[in-house]
Coordinates of C-alpha atoms in Angstrom, one line a residue:
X568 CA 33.1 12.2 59.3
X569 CA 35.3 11.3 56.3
X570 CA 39.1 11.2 56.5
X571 CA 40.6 14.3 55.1
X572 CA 42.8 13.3 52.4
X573 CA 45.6 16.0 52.6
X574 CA 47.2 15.6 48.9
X575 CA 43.9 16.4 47.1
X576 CA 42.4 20.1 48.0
X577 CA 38.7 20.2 46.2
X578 CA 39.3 24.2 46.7
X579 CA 42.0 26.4 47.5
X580 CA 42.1 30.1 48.5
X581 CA 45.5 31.4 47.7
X582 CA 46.3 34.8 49.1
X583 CA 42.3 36.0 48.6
X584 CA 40.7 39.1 49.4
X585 CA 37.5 40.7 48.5
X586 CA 36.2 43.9 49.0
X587 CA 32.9 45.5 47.4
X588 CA 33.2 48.4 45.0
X589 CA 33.8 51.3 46.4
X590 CA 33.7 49.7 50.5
X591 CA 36.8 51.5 52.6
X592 CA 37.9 48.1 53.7
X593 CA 38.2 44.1 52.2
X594 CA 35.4 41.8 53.8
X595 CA 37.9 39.0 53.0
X596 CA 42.1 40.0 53.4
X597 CA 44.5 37.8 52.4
X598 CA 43.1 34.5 52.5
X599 CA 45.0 31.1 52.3
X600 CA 43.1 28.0 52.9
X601 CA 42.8 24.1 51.5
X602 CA 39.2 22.1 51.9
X603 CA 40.2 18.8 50.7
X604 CA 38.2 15.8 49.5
X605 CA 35.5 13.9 51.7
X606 CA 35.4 16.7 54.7
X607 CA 33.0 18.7 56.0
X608 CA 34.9 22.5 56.7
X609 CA 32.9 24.3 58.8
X610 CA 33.2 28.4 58.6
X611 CA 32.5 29.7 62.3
X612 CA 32.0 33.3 62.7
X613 CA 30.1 36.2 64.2
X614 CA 28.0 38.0 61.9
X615 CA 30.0 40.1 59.3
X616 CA 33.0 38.2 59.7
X617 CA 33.6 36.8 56.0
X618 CA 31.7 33.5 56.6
X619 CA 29.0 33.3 53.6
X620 CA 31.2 35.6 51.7
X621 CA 33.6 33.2 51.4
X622 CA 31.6 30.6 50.5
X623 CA 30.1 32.7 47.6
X624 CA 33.8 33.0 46.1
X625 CA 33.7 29.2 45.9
X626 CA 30.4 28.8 43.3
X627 CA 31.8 32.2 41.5
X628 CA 28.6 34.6 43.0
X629 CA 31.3 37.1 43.3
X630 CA 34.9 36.9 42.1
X631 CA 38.1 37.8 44.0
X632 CA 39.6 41.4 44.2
X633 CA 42.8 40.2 44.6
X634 CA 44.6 36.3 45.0
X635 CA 42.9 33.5 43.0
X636 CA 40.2 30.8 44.2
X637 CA 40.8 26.9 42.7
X638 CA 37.9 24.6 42.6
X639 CA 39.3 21.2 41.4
X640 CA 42.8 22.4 40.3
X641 CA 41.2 25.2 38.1
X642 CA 41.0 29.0 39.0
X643 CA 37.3 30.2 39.6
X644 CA 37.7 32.9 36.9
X645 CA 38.5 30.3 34.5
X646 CA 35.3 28.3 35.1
X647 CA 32.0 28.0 33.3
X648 CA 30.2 30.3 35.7
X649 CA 26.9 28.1 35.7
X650 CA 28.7 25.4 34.5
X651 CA 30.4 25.3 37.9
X652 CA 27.7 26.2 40.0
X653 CA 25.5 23.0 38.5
X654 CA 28.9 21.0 39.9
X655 CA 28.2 23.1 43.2
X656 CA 25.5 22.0 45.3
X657 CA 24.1 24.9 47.3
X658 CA 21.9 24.9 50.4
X659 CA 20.4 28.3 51.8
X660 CA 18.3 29.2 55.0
X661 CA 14.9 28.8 54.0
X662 CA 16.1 26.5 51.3
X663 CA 15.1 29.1 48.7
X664 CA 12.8 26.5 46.8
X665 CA 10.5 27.7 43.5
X666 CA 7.4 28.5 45.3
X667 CA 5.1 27.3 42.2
X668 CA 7.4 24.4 41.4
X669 CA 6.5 20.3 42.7
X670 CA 8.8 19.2 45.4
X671 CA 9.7 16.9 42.6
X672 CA 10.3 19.6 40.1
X673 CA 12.2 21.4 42.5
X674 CA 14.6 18.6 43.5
X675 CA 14.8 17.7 39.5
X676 CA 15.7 21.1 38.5
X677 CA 19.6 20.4 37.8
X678 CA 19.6 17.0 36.0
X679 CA 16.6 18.6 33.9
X680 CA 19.1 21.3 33.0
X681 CA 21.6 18.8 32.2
X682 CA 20.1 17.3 29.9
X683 CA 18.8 13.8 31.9
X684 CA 15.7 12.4 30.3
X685 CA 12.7 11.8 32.5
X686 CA 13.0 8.7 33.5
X687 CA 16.3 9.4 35.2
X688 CA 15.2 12.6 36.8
X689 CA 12.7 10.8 38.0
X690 CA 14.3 8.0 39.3
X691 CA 16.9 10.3 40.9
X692 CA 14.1 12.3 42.9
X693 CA 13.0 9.5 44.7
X694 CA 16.1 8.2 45.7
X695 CA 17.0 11.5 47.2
X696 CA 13.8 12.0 48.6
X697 CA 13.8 8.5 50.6
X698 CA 17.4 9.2 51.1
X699 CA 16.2 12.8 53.1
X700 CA 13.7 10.9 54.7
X701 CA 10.5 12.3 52.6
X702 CA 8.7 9.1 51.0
X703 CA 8.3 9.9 47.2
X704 CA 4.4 9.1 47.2
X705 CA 3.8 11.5 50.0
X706 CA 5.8 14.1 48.7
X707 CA 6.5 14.8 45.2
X708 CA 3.7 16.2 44.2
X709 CA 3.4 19.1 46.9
X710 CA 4.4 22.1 46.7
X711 CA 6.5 23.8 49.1
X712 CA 3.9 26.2 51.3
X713 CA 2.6 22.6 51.9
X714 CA 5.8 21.4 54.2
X715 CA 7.1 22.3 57.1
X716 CA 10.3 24.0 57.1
X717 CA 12.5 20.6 58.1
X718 CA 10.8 19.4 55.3
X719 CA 11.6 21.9 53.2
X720 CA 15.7 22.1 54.2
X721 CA 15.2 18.4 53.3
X722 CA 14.0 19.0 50.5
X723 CA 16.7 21.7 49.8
X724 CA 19.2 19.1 50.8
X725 CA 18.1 16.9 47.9
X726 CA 18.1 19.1 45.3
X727 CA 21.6 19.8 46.2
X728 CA 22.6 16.4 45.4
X729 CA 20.7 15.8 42.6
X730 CA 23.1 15.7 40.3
X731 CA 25.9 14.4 42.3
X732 CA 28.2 17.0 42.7
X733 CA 31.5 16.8 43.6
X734 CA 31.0 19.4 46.5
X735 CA 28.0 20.9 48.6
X736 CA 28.8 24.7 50.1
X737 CA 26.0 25.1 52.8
X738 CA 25.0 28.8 54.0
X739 CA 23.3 28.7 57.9
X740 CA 21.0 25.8 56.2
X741 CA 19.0 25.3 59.7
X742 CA 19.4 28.2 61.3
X743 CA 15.8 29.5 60.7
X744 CA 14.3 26.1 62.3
X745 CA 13.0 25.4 66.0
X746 CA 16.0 23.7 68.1
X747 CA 14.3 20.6 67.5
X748 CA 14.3 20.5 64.3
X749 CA 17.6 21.9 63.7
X750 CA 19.1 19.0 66.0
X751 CA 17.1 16.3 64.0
X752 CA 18.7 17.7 60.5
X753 CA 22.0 18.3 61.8
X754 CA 22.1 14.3 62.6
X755 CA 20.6 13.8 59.4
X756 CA 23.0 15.8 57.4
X757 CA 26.1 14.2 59.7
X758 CA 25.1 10.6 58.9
X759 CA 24.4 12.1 55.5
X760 CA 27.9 13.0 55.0
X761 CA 29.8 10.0 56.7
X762 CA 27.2 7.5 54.0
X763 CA 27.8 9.7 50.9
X764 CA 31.8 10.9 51.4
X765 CA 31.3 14.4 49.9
X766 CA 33.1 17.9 50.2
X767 CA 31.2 20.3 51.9
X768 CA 31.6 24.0 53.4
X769 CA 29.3 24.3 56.3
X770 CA 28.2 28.6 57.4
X771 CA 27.3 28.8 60.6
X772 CA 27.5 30.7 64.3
X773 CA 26.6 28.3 66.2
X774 CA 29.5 26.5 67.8
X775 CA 27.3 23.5 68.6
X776 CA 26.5 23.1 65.4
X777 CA 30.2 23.4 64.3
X778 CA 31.6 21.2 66.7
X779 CA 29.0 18.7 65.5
X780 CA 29.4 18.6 61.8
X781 CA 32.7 19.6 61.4
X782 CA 36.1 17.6 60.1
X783 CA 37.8 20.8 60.8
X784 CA 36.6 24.0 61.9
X785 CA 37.7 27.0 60.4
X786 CA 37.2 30.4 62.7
X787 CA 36.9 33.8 61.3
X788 CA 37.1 37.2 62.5
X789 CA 37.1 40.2 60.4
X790 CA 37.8 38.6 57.6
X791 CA 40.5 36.3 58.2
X792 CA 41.1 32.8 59.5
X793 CA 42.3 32.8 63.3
X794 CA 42.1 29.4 63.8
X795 CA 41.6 26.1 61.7
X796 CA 41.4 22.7 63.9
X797 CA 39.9 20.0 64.3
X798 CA 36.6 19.9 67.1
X799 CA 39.0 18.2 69.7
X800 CA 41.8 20.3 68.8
X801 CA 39.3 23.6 69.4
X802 CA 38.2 22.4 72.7
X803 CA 41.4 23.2 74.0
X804 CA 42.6 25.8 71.8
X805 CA 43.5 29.3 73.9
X806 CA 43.0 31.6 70.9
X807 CA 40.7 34.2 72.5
X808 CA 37.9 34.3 69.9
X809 CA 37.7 30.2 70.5
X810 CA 37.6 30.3 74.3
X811 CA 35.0 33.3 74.3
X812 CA 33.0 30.8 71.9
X813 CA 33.7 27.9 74.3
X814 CA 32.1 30.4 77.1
X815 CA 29.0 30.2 75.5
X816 CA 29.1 26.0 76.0
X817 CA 30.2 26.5 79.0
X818 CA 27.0 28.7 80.3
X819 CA 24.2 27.2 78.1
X820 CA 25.4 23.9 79.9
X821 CA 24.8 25.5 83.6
X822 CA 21.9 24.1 85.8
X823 CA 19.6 26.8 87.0
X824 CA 19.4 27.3 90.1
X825 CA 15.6 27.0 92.3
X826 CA 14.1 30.1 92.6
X827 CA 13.4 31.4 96.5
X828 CA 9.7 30.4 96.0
X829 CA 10.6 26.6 95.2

């Protein structure tokens, strides 16, 4: 992965919390935290922890109830709202393509809305789709209920860079896929993000996955951070929602025994 350059946070969560209208309690509470330049953060958390959540106060889906979010030095409330979310790319499970639209069109979406002419859009769609590993002569001209669903994350993954944003913010992205499949993407996406340098926020539950991607992990629990390392740091970290994480390795790597019939 790319070497974190501490002196230039792409975003910053100072003192954030969120909480829905009218909810008892704050999904996020008093959040501090720096992603900075060319790493991959990866958010690590049970369901209902805060994880997506805080990723959707990065693009402005929701805004903070209290504290302030900064994406490149500027407060989130200050932004463009789809001004910054074109600057955001944004992956989803299932990859949320326009069923009716051309892989093409999908993946040309953003620079269309920017303004590129066609030839550029064009030109940019292939590249990304070789770059994703979907040939542009094969591809372009289906439509997604024609793919596969690693094809369509890859697909997904190219539209997200379409119009080189400064930062990616990924929610579960493979979690819906076969194991095979989600392996084969999360090496992708990994060689992906040491070839292209960009900033990305990673959702998932899976620690595997985490451990994989990540520059530095950042673990949540009911809202807040409980522990932010790097993977070789959280290997050996004794905070208890880490090591009951680290369980999980530790028993998905056990040899089963022969059965008494064997």
């Amino acid at each position: 992965m790319s070497t974190t350059n501490q002196s230039e946070p792409v975003v910053e969560f100072r003192s954030v919390s969120y909480a829905p209208r009218g909810a008892r309690s704050a999904v996020i509470s008093d959040l501090d935290l720096k992603i900075f330049r060319g790493e991959t953060l990866v958010l690590l958390g049970e369901s209902g922890c805060g994880k997506t959540t805080t990723l959707k106060l990065i693009n402005r889906l929701i805004d903070p109830t209290a504290g302030e979010v900064l994406v490149e030095g500027r407060a989130t409330t200050e932004w463009d709202a789809t001004g910054l979310r074109r600057r955001t790319g944004y992956v989803i499970q299932e990859a949320g393509l326009f069923p009716h639209f051309t892989v093409a069109r999908n993946v040309g979406l953003v620079p269309s809305l920017e303004g590129w002419d066609a030839r550029r859009t064009a030109a940019r769609v292939a590249e990304l789709l070789r770059l994703v590993g979907l040939p542009p002569g094969d591809f372009s001209a289906r439509l997604p209920a024609e793919l596969s669903g690693g094809q369509r994350q890859r697909v997904g993954v190219a539209r997200a860079l379409a119009a080189d944003p400064p930062l990616l913010l990924l929610d579960e992205p493979f979690g819906a896929l076969d194991p095979l499949t989600r392996a084969g993407l999360q090496r992708e996406f990994a060689a992906l993000s040491r070839r292209l340098g960009k900033t990305a926020v990673f959702v998932t539950h899976d620690v595997r996955e985490a451990l994989a991607l990540a520059t530095r992990v950042a673990l949540m629990h009911a809202g807040r951070i409980v522990l932010l390392a790097a993977p070789k740091d959280f290997l050996e970290a004794d905070e208890p929602h880490a090591r009951a994480y680290l369980d999980t390795l530790r028993v998905g790597d056990l040899t089963l025994a022969p059965s008494a019939e064997e």
